[in-house]
Short mmCIF file of C-alpha atoms and ligand atoms in Angstrom, two decimals:
data_model
loop_
_atom_site.label_atom_id
_atom_site.label_comp_id
_atom_site.label_asym_id
_atom_site.label_seq_id
_atom_site.Cartn_x
_atom_site.Cartn_y
_atom_site.Cartn_z
CA MET A 1 0.14 -0.26 -0.08
CA ILE A 2 1.02 3.56 -0.69
CA GLU A 3 0.82 6.21 1.57
CA LEU A 4 1.45 8.74 -0.28
CA GLN A 5 4.42 11.61 0.69
CA HIS A 6 7.90 12.70 -0.94
CA THR A 7 7.24 10.69 -4.03
CA THR A 8 8.57 11.79 -7.36
CA LYS A 9 5.47 10.92 -8.84
CA THR A 10 2.61 13.44 -8.73
CA HIS A 11 -0.20 12.19 -6.73
CA ASP A 12 -2.86 14.30 -4.76
CA GLU A 13 -4.78 11.85 -3.28
CA SER A 14 -3.43 11.99 0.53
CA ARG A 15 -7.02 13.83 1.03
CA GLN A 16 -10.13 13.63 -0.86
CA GLY A 17 -13.70 15.32 0.15
CA GLU A 18 -15.59 12.41 -1.73
CA ALA A 19 -17.48 13.96 -5.02
CA LEU A 20 -20.64 13.15 -6.67
CA ASP A 21 -24.13 13.40 -5.08
CA MET A 22 -25.44 10.13 -5.00
CA LEU A 23 -28.69 9.13 -4.03
CA PRO A 24 -30.02 6.37 -1.60
CA THR A 25 -30.20 2.91 -3.24
CA GLY A 26 -33.55 2.68 -1.17
CA LYS A 27 -36.01 4.74 1.18
CA SER A 28 -34.40 7.87 1.55
CA THR A 29 -34.21 9.55 5.12
CA GLY A 30 -33.10 12.63 3.47
CA ARG A 31 -29.99 12.94 5.36
CA LYS A 32 -26.68 13.42 3.61
CA LEU A 33 -23.40 12.22 4.37
CA TYR A 34 -20.15 13.90 3.60
CA ILE A 35 -16.80 11.36 3.87
CA GLU A 36 -13.27 12.03 3.32
CA SER A 37 -10.39 9.60 3.43
CA TYR A 38 -6.51 9.84 4.31
CA GLY A 39 -3.38 7.40 3.88
CA CYS A 40 -2.95 4.43 1.64
CA GLN A 41 -5.58 3.17 -1.40
CA MET A 42 -7.02 0.15 1.16
CA ASN A 43 -8.73 3.06 2.99
CA PHE A 44 -9.93 4.83 -0.19
CA SER A 45 -11.55 1.48 -1.04
CA ASP A 46 -13.02 1.17 2.54
CA SER A 47 -14.74 4.52 2.11
CA GLU A 48 -16.97 3.13 -0.83
CA ILE A 49 -17.76 0.21 1.38
CA VAL A 50 -18.93 2.66 3.96
CA ALA A 51 -21.09 4.72 1.57
CA SER A 52 -22.46 2.09 -0.16
CA ILE A 53 -23.70 0.84 3.62
CA LEU A 54 -25.01 4.27 4.29
CA LEU A 55 -26.68 4.41 0.60
CA ASP A 56 -28.41 1.14 1.77
CA ASN A 57 -30.00 3.08 4.74
CA GLY A 58 -31.85 5.83 2.99
CA PHE A 59 -28.69 8.29 3.29
CA GLU A 60 -27.39 10.41 0.28
CA THR A 61 -23.97 11.82 -0.32
CA THR A 62 -22.92 15.38 -0.46
CA ARG A 63 -19.77 17.53 -1.17
CA ASP A 64 -19.73 20.09 1.32
CA TYR A 65 -19.38 19.24 4.80
CA ARG A 66 -21.39 22.11 5.92
CA ASP A 67 -23.89 20.72 3.85
CA ALA A 68 -24.06 17.15 5.85
CA ASP A 69 -25.88 15.51 8.64
CA VAL A 70 -23.16 12.73 8.96
CA VAL A 71 -19.39 13.67 8.59
CA PHE A 72 -16.95 11.08 8.34
CA ILE A 73 -13.16 11.17 8.15
CA ASN A 74 -11.58 7.90 7.06
CA THR A 75 -7.99 8.05 9.17
CA CYS A 76 -4.33 6.87 9.05
CA SER A 77 -1.82 6.37 11.97
CA ILE A 78 0.82 5.23 9.66
CA ARG A 79 3.00 8.17 10.40
CA GLU A 80 2.80 11.05 13.18
CA ASN A 81 2.22 13.54 10.77
CA ALA A 82 -0.44 12.01 8.86
CA GLU A 83 -2.51 11.45 12.56
CA GLN A 84 -1.72 15.23 13.21
CA ARG A 85 -3.03 16.18 9.60
CA VAL A 86 -6.28 14.54 10.36
CA ARG A 87 -6.34 16.68 14.06
CA ASN A 88 -5.96 19.52 12.15
CA ARG A 89 -8.70 18.55 10.10
CA LEU A 90 -11.55 18.05 12.96
CA LYS A 91 -10.37 21.67 13.99
CA GLU A 92 -11.80 22.86 10.72
CA PHE A 93 -14.95 20.52 11.43
CA GLU A 94 -15.99 22.64 14.67
CA SER A 95 -17.61 25.63 13.44
CA ALA A 96 -19.66 23.75 10.93
CA LYS A 97 -20.53 21.79 13.80
CA ALA A 98 -21.51 24.83 16.04
CA LYS A 99 -23.61 25.97 13.54
CA ASN A 100 -25.52 22.63 13.20
CA PRO A 101 -25.21 20.82 16.64
CA GLY A 102 -27.19 17.87 15.17
CA MET A 103 -24.32 17.07 12.76
CA ILE A 104 -22.29 13.77 13.78
CA VAL A 105 -18.82 13.38 13.55
CA GLY A 106 -17.00 10.05 12.78
CA VAL A 107 -13.82 8.77 13.05
CA LEU A 108 -13.12 5.97 10.99
CA GLY A 109 -10.30 3.41 9.91
CA CYS A 110 -6.85 3.36 11.40
CA MET A 111 -6.77 6.53 13.89
CA ALA A 112 -9.67 5.11 15.21
CA GLU A 113 -8.79 2.02 15.89
CA ARG A 114 -5.60 2.61 17.51
CA LEU A 115 -7.07 5.56 19.90
CA LYS A 116 -10.39 3.48 20.42
CA SER A 117 -12.44 5.58 23.10
CA LYS A 118 -9.56 7.65 24.01
CA PHE A 119 -10.75 9.56 21.24
CA LEU A 120 -13.75 10.87 22.43
CA GLU A 121 -11.53 12.49 25.41
CA GLU A 122 -9.49 13.81 23.29
CA GLU A 123 -11.39 15.51 20.75
CA LYS A 124 -14.73 16.99 22.09
CA LEU A 125 -16.19 16.97 18.82
CA VAL A 126 -16.19 13.72 17.78
CA ASP A 127 -19.52 11.21 18.28
CA VAL A 128 -18.53 8.05 16.62
CA VAL A 129 -15.20 6.35 16.59
CA VAL A 130 -15.11 3.06 14.32
CA GLY A 131 -12.36 0.69 13.04
CA PRO A 132 -12.29 -0.77 9.90
CA ASP A 133 -13.69 -4.09 10.64
CA ALA A 134 -16.92 -2.57 12.23
CA TYR A 135 -18.54 -0.63 9.10
CA ARG A 136 -21.79 -3.28 9.17
CA ASP A 137 -22.25 -1.69 12.20
CA LEU A 138 -22.53 2.04 11.66
CA PRO A 139 -25.94 2.51 11.01
CA ASN A 140 -27.01 0.89 14.19
CA LEU A 141 -23.83 3.26 15.80
CA ILE A 142 -25.75 6.59 14.16
CA ASP A 143 -29.01 5.37 15.84
CA LYS A 144 -27.33 5.75 19.16
CA VAL A 145 -25.57 9.23 18.70
CA ASP A 146 -28.82 10.07 17.64
CA ASP A 147 -30.22 8.74 20.87
CA GLY A 148 -28.27 10.86 22.29
CA THR A 149 -24.83 8.46 23.45
CA LYS A 150 -21.49 8.82 21.59
CA ALA A 151 -20.67 5.39 20.33
CA VAL A 152 -17.63 3.00 19.55
CA ASN A 153 -16.97 0.27 17.89
CA VAL A 154 -13.30 -0.79 17.13
CA LEU A 155 -13.81 -4.67 17.25
CA LEU A 156 -11.07 -6.59 14.57
CA SER A 157 -12.47 -9.61 13.20
CA ARG A 158 -10.92 -12.76 11.39
CA GLU A 159 -13.30 -12.85 8.58
CA GLU A 160 -14.75 -9.75 7.77
CA THR A 161 -14.15 -8.88 3.82
CA TYR A 162 -16.95 -7.41 3.11
CA ALA A 163 -16.93 -9.42 0.23
CA ASP A 164 -20.88 -9.20 -0.79
CA ILE A 165 -20.82 -5.66 -0.43
CA SER A 166 -20.53 -3.72 -3.35
CA PRO A 167 -19.03 -0.67 -2.98
CA VAL A 168 -20.09 2.62 -4.59
CA ARG A 169 -17.20 4.55 -6.64
CA LEU A 170 -16.53 7.98 -5.04
CA ASN A 171 -15.16 10.30 -6.69
CA SER A 172 -14.57 8.00 -9.75
CA ASN A 173 -13.07 8.98 -13.41
CA GLY A 174 -15.42 5.66 -14.36
CA ILE A 175 -12.10 3.96 -15.96
CA THR A 176 -9.73 3.05 -13.25
CA ALA A 177 -10.97 1.66 -10.02
CA PHE A 178 -9.39 -0.48 -6.92
CA ILE A 179 -10.44 -3.93 -5.56
CA SER A 180 -9.66 -5.02 -2.17
CA ILE A 181 -8.68 -8.56 -1.80
CA MET A 182 -7.51 -9.12 1.15
CA ARG A 183 -7.54 -7.31 5.12
CA GLY A 184 -5.10 -7.07 7.47
CA CYS A 185 -1.58 -8.02 7.86
CA ASP A 186 0.34 -10.81 9.61
CA ASN A 187 3.62 -9.41 8.96
CA MET A 188 5.64 -7.70 12.01
CA CYS A 189 7.34 -5.56 10.76
CA SER A 190 8.97 -3.47 13.55
CA PHE A 191 8.33 -0.19 12.36
CA CYS A 192 4.89 -0.45 11.73
CA VAL A 193 1.09 0.37 13.24
CA VAL A 194 -0.76 -1.76 10.23
CA PRO A 195 -1.14 -4.85 11.83
CA PHE A 196 -2.53 -3.28 15.61
CA THR A 197 -5.11 -0.95 13.39
CA ARG A 198 -6.25 -3.71 10.80
CA GLY A 199 -5.94 -6.92 12.29
CA ARG A 200 -4.88 -10.50 10.93
CA GLU A 201 -4.84 -11.42 7.57
CA ARG A 202 -7.75 -12.37 5.76
CA SER A 203 -8.40 -13.47 2.00
CA ARG A 204 -11.58 -12.32 0.60
CA ASP A 205 -13.46 -15.14 -1.82
CA TYR A 206 -11.96 -15.26 -5.24
CA GLN A 207 -15.46 -15.51 -6.85
CA SER A 208 -16.69 -11.77 -5.35
CA ILE A 209 -13.40 -10.65 -6.74
CA VAL A 210 -13.50 -11.87 -9.96
CA GLN A 211 -17.59 -10.83 -10.30
CA GLU A 212 -16.65 -7.18 -9.16
CA ALA A 213 -13.90 -6.78 -12.06
CA GLN A 214 -16.56 -8.13 -14.18
CA ASP A 215 -19.20 -6.16 -13.34
CA LEU A 216 -16.22 -2.84 -13.46
CA PHE A 217 -15.66 -3.98 -16.71
CA ASN A 218 -19.48 -4.21 -17.87
CA ALA A 219 -19.67 -0.90 -16.30
CA GLY A 220 -17.43 0.77 -18.41
CA TYR A 221 -14.19 0.33 -16.24
CA ARG A 222 -10.73 -0.47 -18.02
CA GLU A 223 -8.31 -1.10 -14.92
CA VAL A 224 -8.56 -2.78 -11.84
CA THR A 225 -5.95 -2.52 -9.00
CA LEU A 226 -5.98 -5.17 -6.47
CA LEU A 227 -5.32 -4.28 -3.31
CA GLY A 228 -3.76 -5.86 -0.21
CA GLN A 229 -0.78 -5.16 2.33
CA ASN A 230 0.61 -8.20 1.01
CA VAL A 231 -0.99 -9.50 -2.21
CA ASP A 232 1.77 -12.34 -2.38
CA SER A 233 -0.01 -14.38 0.43
CA TYR A 234 -3.22 -14.25 -0.63
CA LYS A 235 -4.79 -17.77 -0.12
CA TYR A 236 -8.41 -18.64 -0.36
CA THR A 237 -10.07 -21.87 0.41
CA LYS A 238 -13.49 -22.40 -0.48
CA PRO A 239 -15.48 -23.63 2.76
CA VAL A 240 -16.38 -27.25 2.43
CA ALA A 241 -20.18 -28.18 2.13
CA GLU A 242 -21.76 -31.36 3.76
CA GLY A 243 -20.38 -34.44 1.15
CA GLU A 244 -18.71 -32.25 -0.81
CA GLU A 245 -14.76 -32.32 -1.72
CA PRO A 246 -12.60 -29.64 -0.50
CA ALA A 247 -11.89 -27.23 -3.30
CA PRO A 248 -7.98 -26.53 -3.63
CA ALA A 249 -6.90 -23.02 -2.54
CA VAL A 250 -6.23 -20.12 -4.74
CA ASN A 251 -3.10 -18.20 -4.43
CA PHE A 252 -2.12 -14.89 -6.13
CA ALA A 253 -0.99 -15.96 -9.12
CA GLN A 254 -4.14 -18.02 -9.75
CA LEU A 255 -6.43 -15.36 -8.82
CA LEU A 256 -4.21 -12.86 -11.16
CA ALA A 257 -5.08 -15.18 -13.87
CA MET A 258 -8.69 -15.27 -13.24
CA VAL A 259 -9.29 -11.59 -13.36
CA ALA A 260 -6.63 -11.16 -16.40
CA GLU A 261 -9.39 -13.58 -17.95
CA VAL A 262 -12.34 -11.44 -17.79
CA SER A 263 -11.46 -9.43 -20.62
CA PRO A 264 -8.05 -8.82 -22.97
CA GLU A 265 -9.51 -5.32 -22.42
CA LEU A 266 -9.32 -5.05 -18.75
CA ARG A 267 -6.04 -3.78 -17.34
CA VAL A 268 -5.01 -5.84 -14.09
CA ARG A 269 -2.61 -3.87 -11.47
CA PHE A 270 -1.99 -4.93 -8.01
CA SER A 271 -0.32 -3.73 -4.79
CA THR A 272 1.61 -4.27 -2.58
CA SER A 273 4.32 -6.88 -3.36
CA HIS A 274 6.17 -8.07 -0.04
CA PRO A 275 9.99 -8.71 -1.59
CA LYS A 276 9.96 -12.28 0.96
CA ASP A 277 6.55 -13.47 -0.86
CA ILE A 278 6.75 -12.51 -4.42
CA THR A 279 7.24 -15.60 -6.31
CA ASP A 280 8.43 -16.66 -9.86
CA GLU A 281 4.56 -18.12 -10.67
CA VAL A 282 2.93 -14.53 -10.20
CA LEU A 283 6.10 -13.11 -12.22
CA TYR A 284 5.66 -15.92 -15.34
CA THR A 285 1.95 -15.18 -14.81
CA MET A 286 2.42 -11.70 -15.19
CA GLY A 287 4.93 -12.48 -18.40
CA ARG A 288 1.51 -14.65 -19.96
CA TYR A 289 -1.03 -11.90 -19.85
CA GLU A 290 -0.14 -8.60 -21.95
CA ASN A 291 -3.15 -6.99 -19.69
CA ILE A 292 -1.28 -7.57 -16.52
CA CYS A 293 0.56 -4.46 -16.32
CA LYS A 294 4.27 -4.58 -16.25
CA TYR A 295 4.74 -2.62 -12.94
CA ILE A 296 5.61 -3.83 -9.46
CA HIS A 297 5.58 -1.72 -6.20
CA LEU A 298 8.21 -4.06 -4.10
CA PRO A 299 9.18 -2.01 -0.77
CA VAL A 300 12.49 -2.33 0.09
CA GLN A 301 12.77 0.13 2.93
CA SER A 302 16.47 -0.06 4.04
CA GLY A 303 18.96 -1.40 1.50
CA ASN A 304 21.05 -2.67 4.46
CA SER A 305 20.94 -6.22 6.06
CA ARG A 306 21.33 -5.63 9.64
CA VAL A 307 18.59 -2.48 9.44
CA LEU A 308 16.43 -4.99 7.79
CA ASP A 309 16.70 -7.38 10.62
CA LEU A 310 15.85 -5.00 13.18
CA MET A 311 13.07 -4.08 10.83
CA ASN A 312 11.60 -7.56 11.21
CA ARG A 313 11.16 -7.67 7.06
CA THR A 314 12.36 -11.26 7.06
CA TYR A 315 14.71 -10.87 3.96
CA ASP A 316 18.18 -8.97 2.98
CA ARG A 317 20.01 -7.38 1.16
CA GLU A 318 20.80 -10.38 -1.41
CA TRP A 319 17.51 -11.97 -1.09
CA TYR A 320 16.20 -8.78 -2.39
CA MET A 321 18.43 -8.10 -5.27
CA GLY A 322 17.65 -11.68 -6.16
CA ARG A 323 13.84 -10.80 -6.23
CA VAL A 324 15.13 -7.94 -8.84
CA ASP A 325 17.07 -9.69 -10.73
CA ALA A 326 14.24 -12.44 -11.12
CA ILE A 327 12.12 -9.69 -12.07
CA ARG A 328 14.31 -8.62 -14.95
CA ARG A 329 15.30 -11.84 -16.16
CA ILE A 330 11.23 -13.18 -16.61
CA ILE A 331 9.85 -9.88 -17.76
CA PRO A 332 13.05 -7.63 -18.74
CA GLU A 333 10.09 -4.62 -19.05
CA CYS A 334 9.00 -4.41 -16.09
CA ALA A 335 9.11 -1.05 -14.14
CA ILE A 336 9.77 -1.45 -10.21
CA SER A 337 8.45 1.18 -7.64
CA THR A 338 9.83 0.93 -3.84
CA ASP A 339 9.09 2.37 -0.27
CA VAL A 340 12.10 3.70 1.74
CA ILE A 341 12.70 4.42 5.44
CA THR A 342 15.52 6.71 6.49
CA GLY A 343 16.93 6.86 10.10
CA PHE A 344 15.15 3.71 11.49
CA CYS A 345 16.91 2.89 15.02
CA THR A 346 20.28 3.21 15.47
CA GLU A 347 21.02 3.32 11.50
CA THR A 348 24.59 4.17 10.72
CA GLU A 349 25.52 6.33 7.98
CA GLU A 350 27.50 3.61 6.16
CA GLU A 351 24.13 1.66 6.60
CA HIS A 352 22.44 4.72 4.77
CA GLU A 353 24.86 4.61 2.00
CA GLU A 354 23.56 1.01 1.33
CA THR A 355 20.17 2.25 0.82
CA LEU A 356 21.84 4.19 -1.84
CA SER A 357 23.72 1.96 -3.13
CA MET A 358 20.53 -0.47 -3.80
CA MET A 359 18.75 2.70 -5.19
CA ASP A 360 21.72 2.49 -7.79
CA TYR A 361 21.37 -1.14 -8.39
CA VAL A 362 17.84 -1.00 -9.31
CA LYS A 363 17.28 2.56 -10.63
CA TYR A 364 13.67 2.12 -9.35
CA ASP A 365 10.63 4.04 -11.86
CA PHE A 366 9.57 5.40 -8.92
CA ALA A 367 9.61 5.95 -5.02
CA TYR A 368 7.90 6.53 -1.67
CA MET A 369 10.50 8.22 0.83
CA PHE A 370 9.62 8.98 4.38
CA ALA A 371 11.73 9.62 7.93
CA TYR A 372 10.93 7.09 10.24
CA SER A 373 8.32 8.17 12.61
CA GLU A 374 7.90 6.03 15.47
CA ARG A 375 4.56 4.57 16.53
CA PRO A 376 3.07 4.00 19.79
CA GLY A 377 2.89 0.18 20.56
CA THR A 378 4.95 -1.15 17.74
CA LEU A 379 8.04 -3.37 18.51
CA ALA A 380 10.26 -0.86 17.06
CA ALA A 381 8.99 1.87 19.96
CA LYS A 382 9.17 -1.18 22.13
CA ARG A 383 12.70 -2.35 21.69
CA TYR A 384 14.79 0.34 20.41
CA ALA A 385 15.60 3.78 20.82
CA ASP A 386 14.30 5.94 18.40
CA ASP A 387 18.10 7.57 18.11
CA VAL A 388 18.77 9.12 14.89
CA PRO A 389 18.75 12.83 15.31
CA GLU A 390 15.54 14.41 13.29
CA GLU A 391 17.97 16.66 11.35
CA VAL A 392 20.18 13.61 10.59
CA LYS A 393 16.95 11.70 8.96
CA LYS A 394 15.79 14.97 7.03
CA ARG A 395 19.36 14.84 5.76
CA ARG A 396 19.37 11.07 4.88
CA LEU A 397 15.78 11.36 3.23
CA THR A 398 17.00 14.35 1.18
CA GLU A 399 19.38 12.27 -0.53
CA ILE A 400 17.51 9.53 -1.09
CA VAL A 401 14.84 12.03 -2.76
CA ASN A 402 17.60 13.25 -4.91
CA LYS A 403 18.99 9.85 -6.13
CA GLN A 404 15.50 9.04 -6.89
CA GLN A 405 14.94 12.35 -8.84
CA GLU A 406 17.58 11.38 -10.78
CA HIS A 407 16.58 7.55 -11.44
CA SER A 408 13.23 8.63 -12.17
CA LEU A 409 14.04 11.15 -15.00
CA TYR A 410 16.33 8.01 -16.65
CA ARG A 411 13.73 5.77 -16.66
CA ALA A 412 11.31 8.41 -18.18
CA GLN A 413 13.76 9.37 -20.57
CA ASN A 414 14.21 6.22 -21.67
CA PHE A 415 10.58 5.71 -23.18
CA ILE A 416 11.23 8.46 -25.08
CA GLY A 417 11.14 7.62 -29.18
CA LYS A 418 9.17 4.48 -28.00
CA VAL A 419 5.44 3.93 -28.60
CA GLN A 420 3.43 3.88 -25.55
CA LYS A 421 0.50 1.75 -25.18
CA VAL A 422 -1.88 4.29 -22.78
CA LEU A 423 -5.17 3.79 -21.35
CA ILE A 424 -6.78 7.61 -21.64
CA GLU A 425 -7.83 8.42 -18.18
CA GLY A 426 -9.27 11.50 -18.76
CA PHE A 427 -8.22 15.41 -19.14
CA SER A 428 -5.07 16.59 -17.95
CA LYS A 429 -4.98 18.33 -14.99
CA ARG A 430 -3.48 21.24 -16.74
CA SER A 431 -5.27 21.53 -19.70
CA ASP A 432 -8.60 20.55 -21.12
CA GLU A 433 -6.68 20.53 -24.60
CA ASP A 434 -4.48 17.24 -23.25
CA TYR A 435 -5.59 13.99 -22.39
CA CYS A 436 -3.70 11.63 -19.32
CA GLY A 437 -3.24 8.20 -18.95
CA ARG A 438 -0.46 5.80 -17.82
CA ASN A 439 1.44 3.44 -19.64
CA ASP A 440 1.54 0.12 -19.08
CA GLN A 441 4.80 0.67 -16.67
CA ASN A 442 2.35 3.35 -14.79
CA THR A 443 4.22 6.31 -16.21
CA MET A 444 1.63 9.46 -16.61
CA VAL A 445 1.92 10.63 -20.00
CA VAL A 446 0.37 13.67 -21.15
CA PHE A 447 -0.70 14.28 -25.17
CA PRO A 448 -3.33 16.53 -27.33
CA VAL A 449 -6.65 15.74 -27.27
CA ASP A 450 -7.95 13.85 -30.36
CA THR A 451 -11.63 13.76 -30.73
CA ARG A 452 -11.34 10.10 -32.42
CA PHE A 453 -10.81 9.05 -29.02
CA LYS A 454 -12.34 9.24 -25.37
CA PRO A 455 -11.26 8.14 -22.20
CA GLY A 456 -11.46 4.29 -21.63
CA GLN A 457 -9.81 3.58 -24.94
CA TYR A 458 -6.39 2.47 -25.82
CA VAL A 459 -4.57 4.62 -27.56
CA ASN A 460 -0.79 4.58 -28.63
CA VAL A 461 1.64 7.51 -28.04
CA LEU A 462 4.89 8.51 -29.03
CA ALA A 463 6.79 9.67 -26.45
CA GLU A 464 8.49 12.78 -27.28
CA ARG A 465 9.75 14.46 -23.84
CA CYS A 466 9.37 14.07 -20.32
CA THR A 467 9.77 15.60 -17.06
CA SER A 468 10.91 12.92 -14.08
CA ALA A 469 7.28 12.26 -13.25
CA THR A 470 5.21 12.49 -16.71
CA LEU A 471 6.25 11.61 -20.48
CA ILE A 472 4.76 13.97 -22.92
CA GLY A 473 4.26 13.07 -26.90
CA LYS A 474 0.96 12.41 -29.20
CA ILE A 475 -1.18 9.70 -30.79
CA VAL A 476 0.26 7.81 -33.62
CA ASP A 477 -2.91 5.70 -34.32
N1 SAH B 501 2.21 -2.93 3.39
C1 SAH B 501 2.95 -2.64 2.41
C2 SAH B 501 3.36 -0.84 3.73
C3 SAH B 501 2.29 -0.29 3.91
S1 SAH B 501 2.47 1.05 4.67
C4 SAH B 501 4.69 -3.05 2.75
O1 SAH B 501 4.87 -4.04 3.29
O2 SAH B 501 4.99 -2.63 1.89
C5 SAH B 501 3.27 2.25 3.61
C6 SAH B 501 4.93 2.49 3.78
O3 SAH B 501 4.91 3.53 4.63
C7 SAH B 501 5.90 1.20 4.31
O4 SAH B 501 6.31 0.52 2.76
C8 SAH B 501 7.12 2.46 4.98
O5 SAH B 501 7.54 2.63 3.92
C9 SAH B 501 6.37 3.36 5.24
N2 SAH B 501 6.08 3.54 6.93
C10 SAH B 501 5.41 2.64 7.63
N3 SAH B 501 5.57 2.60 8.94
C11 SAH B 501 6.43 3.92 9.63
C12 SAH B 501 7.10 4.54 10.04
N4 SAH B 501 6.82 4.43 11.62
N5 SAH B 501 7.65 5.63 10.01
C13 SAH B 501 7.71 6.07 8.35
N6 SAH B 501 7.54 5.31 7.35
C14 SAH B 501 6.82 4.15 7.71
FE1 SF4 B 502 3.35 -3.01 8.01
FE2 SF4 B 502 5.09 -4.82 6.98
FE3 SF4 B 502 2.34 -5.44 7.02
FE4 SF4 B 502 3.36 -3.85 5.29
S1 SF4 B 502 3.93 -6.12 5.58
S2 SF4 B 502 1.64 -3.46 6.70
S3 SF4 B 502 4.94 -2.64 6.19
S4 SF4 B 502 3.48 -5.16 8.89
FE1 F3S B 503 -3.40 2.68 5.22
FE2 F3S B 503 -2.26 4.26 7.02
FE3 F3S B 503 -3.90 2.39 8.03
S1 F3S B 503 -1.29 3.31 5.07
S2 F3S B 503 -3.77 0.69 6.56
S3 F3S B 503 -4.51 3.88 6.18
S4 F3S B 503 -2.10 3.54 8.69
#
């Protein structure tokens, strides 16, 4: 998963007021929901499940929180500044609530799970606190608040995957969509709060995943991204009915193939791959299907084996390089991106240099880079001192960001003079005279509008120029 910061790619989704005014699916209560999301794509995807549940309960959605009866903020705990951003935003809701005392303010997601009922004490305007596995309970919790009590449900589940809930697509371009294939995480990376906020790993029934992809395709979508904290450990075994033979488990490579089979016109992406788990079977499956995009997000975190061990990543430098070599061998045109943390506990200057040399080895297409932020309750917070001074973390981060800038540019330049197959996603952010879309490798491509082609269609674009994040070209069909 990618929580967005210090990226050399352009992303603008670290916060989003959910757009499109939508009507309830059943009988209307006339009440309005406003929901905004922070953090990783999983949270954005969860907000679509939340909206679906409330629409089913007679709510409509609004784009303006001042106009809403229920204001939800779906939160992230991954770094301290992610939590700070949410607290600042809650302050902004205060005046709206003062004007409209009946307005219900709810905190959902990872911060809700981490802080539980403490949230109600810390932030007085909050009425409801709901963890990521308790969204089915939302209508009931809202009823409680209507009756005058504050409400909390932060129970984690071993089974909940919301498989039967069909998400409403919020803020959608109608062409690309996310599909959650699993929830939670069983890896205990020592820096990471996710296992505490999202609970145990569980995989969703593959039939409901394939059906969701098929429904999206029928509705005109042309790209799906399969989401999980560690997609390579996807594994689903059908429950056995009485008198039936048990069906064999389905793994991630098999799931990828099933989704790719929906249509050759449907692009399939996925995130995140864990270096310890990504298999050659997945790589060969990617190679076999033209419509599985040649792009892997493979977070390295550090290039040094001692630091990786302290991080409890369960691979070392050599193993990671071996996986990169396998990708290059099996899918030579594959783009690779990464996440890096600088200044993890006890990281020395030499160890930081090894992260830089790892970057030189891989020459990542993109990277998401962060200074280490200690999270309460994690293994690292309990075991190790957060002893790299803030200015050293920041300086190392700058070195890493600068290096990535060079590599992103190098990778983008490699596309120049070559024809890219691009799925048109819409107009470019800068101008209505340009379309934008991504190539197979996930690099953004911008090119003049040609009225013969519409968003949702594939076009061949000759890349003529680039920045480190974007290719600029023209349609050559
Ligand atoms: N499941 C994904 C990670 C999700 S969190 C994976 O294993 O790659 C996204 C990224 O946030 C992580 O890859 C890591 O680089 C960063 N991150 C997580 N915890 C952090 C912390 N405490 N401080 C700084 N960055 C952190
Ligand atoms: Fe966090 Fe590690 Fe799980 Fe990713 S794999 S969510 S970094 S514990
Ligand atoms: Fe995602 Fe942030 Fe939670 S990255 S899983 S929303 S802590």
